[in-house]
C-alpha cells in the first residue's frame, strides 16, 4: 500500500531525517528545493543539497510502499521553535503562544531526545543563558536551535526579558547574532515590548510603565542592571551587526525591500507600543525565519503562522486545578515581587524569610524552614517562603560572594520544593526566574503542558510525568499585587 506524507521544513533537518529509522525498507524521498529542482531516490543514497540562502527551506515528500504501521500524525511537525533565556521567560512565551491558538510543549533545558515530544505546533526550550558566560550561552542556544530544526520548525524565536539586558557583556547580542546566522535570516527584529505589562518601544527607546528603562526600578536589578533605554546603544557592545530604528509608518515600505545576498545582516527596532503595532509587525515581518524579543509578539506571531499553515488543530489545555496542599517560594528582588510579598503578609497569611548569612553559618537550616511550613500549612492555607529583599540588602549579602549566595538560595529553594512534593504537596508557586529554574531542576521535571494563565505571561503548567501536580512559575515583575492569592485560588480544586 502506498503512503505519502508531505512536509515543508528547514533544510538543516534533512540530515536528522536521513538518520531516523523510518526512512528505510523501501522508503524514498522526493525533495523540492526553493529553486524548484526536484529529486527522487532511495533515502539511503540521498546526497546533500544547497538551500536557498535566504529562505533555507525545502519540501519533502516521504513515499512509503511497505506497511510499517506509520500513521499520518507521525509526520506532524512543529511550525515554531522558541528559545528562552530563563525558565520563567519560557513559560511566559508558552502562555502567549497558547493564547495565539497553538498547542505547546515546553522543555526545561535542551532535550536529549524527542522521544516524549507530542504532535504540537510550537516547542519552547528554557535555557539559563541570561546569566551564563557568553560563550556557553551561545553554545547552548545553538544546540537548542539544532534540536528544534531537527523537529522540523521553520521559524525560530529567541525570547528574552522585556526589559532587555543592558550590561556590556550581556548575552542578547551574541545569541541573536549566532541564531540569525544559523537560520540564514537576512535580517531580524529586536522587539522586547510587552504592552500589557507596560513594556513599550518608541523611537528605539524602551519604556517601563511610561518611564525610560534606565530611570525605572530595573536600573537596580542585582544581576542585569538596566543603565540605558536605547536598544541600539545596548546592542552596540554586544553585537557585531548594526541596528536601525524603524517607525511604524515605514513598516510596509521596508518589508517590501528584498535584501541582496551579499548584504550584511542587521537588526530593525520597530515602534511597538500597542497590540495593534504587534499585529502590524507580524503582518510585515512574520515570514522571517528568525525573530527575537519579549513575549508580546508571540500571540500575533502564532496566529499569523497558523493562518498560513495546515496545522490548525485546537490547542489542548489541561485542567488548571487539583486537590492538595500548596507551597509558595519567592526569590525575585523585583519591585513587584516585593509588593506581592507585602500583600500576602498583609492578609495575615504565614510567611518565612530565608536569611543568607544564617543559611551560610548553619544557624538556619532546611529542616527549620520545613518545620515551619508543615506547622502552618493546610488545604486552605499556604506558607510563603521568601529570600526577596531590597536592592540595598542584596548588595550587602553579595559582599559574602555573589555566586555563593545565589547558589545557596537556589539550592535551598530546590530542596524545599522537592521535599514538599515528596510529602504530597501538589501545587508549587514560585516567583523569580532563577528561583523557578532551580525549583523545576530540583523536581526533575523537564517537559510540561501549558494551561490557563494566572496573569499575562504566567501560565499554570503540568509536568508531563506528574499530571497530578500544578506549577506556577513567574518572572519577578509579572502579576498583580494579589498574585499569590489568585494563584492559590485558581489552582485549588473546589470540593
Short mmCIF file of C-alpha atoms in Angstrom, two decimals, residues 11 31-39 49-59 261:
data_model
loop_
_atom_site.label_atom_id
_atom_site.label_comp_id
_atom_site.label_asym_id
_atom_site.label_seq_id
_atom_site.Cartn_x
_atom_site.Cartn_y
_atom_site.Cartn_z
CA UNK A 11 16.73 22.21 5.22
CA UNK A 31 12.91 16.73 -2.31
CA UNK A 32 11.80 20.01 -3.85
CA UNK A 33 14.07 22.97 -3.19
CA UNK A 34 13.10 26.64 -3.49
CA UNK A 35 14.85 26.70 -6.87
CA UNK A 36 12.16 24.19 -8.00
CA UNK A 37 14.65 21.40 -8.66
CA UNK A 38 13.29 18.02 -7.58
CA UNK A 39 14.98 14.71 -6.85
CA UNK A 49 21.51 19.91 -1.28
CA UNK A 50 22.36 23.60 -1.34
CA UNK A 51 19.48 25.53 0.31
CA UNK A 52 18.19 28.92 -0.71
CA UNK A 53 20.46 31.31 1.20
CA UNK A 54 17.58 33.47 2.45
CA UNK A 55 14.70 31.06 2.94
CA UNK A 56 16.60 27.84 3.66
CA UNK A 57 13.52 25.66 3.40
CA UNK A 58 12.67 22.67 1.23
CA UNK A 59 9.68 20.41 0.68
CA UNK A 261 22.59 38.03 -0.88
#
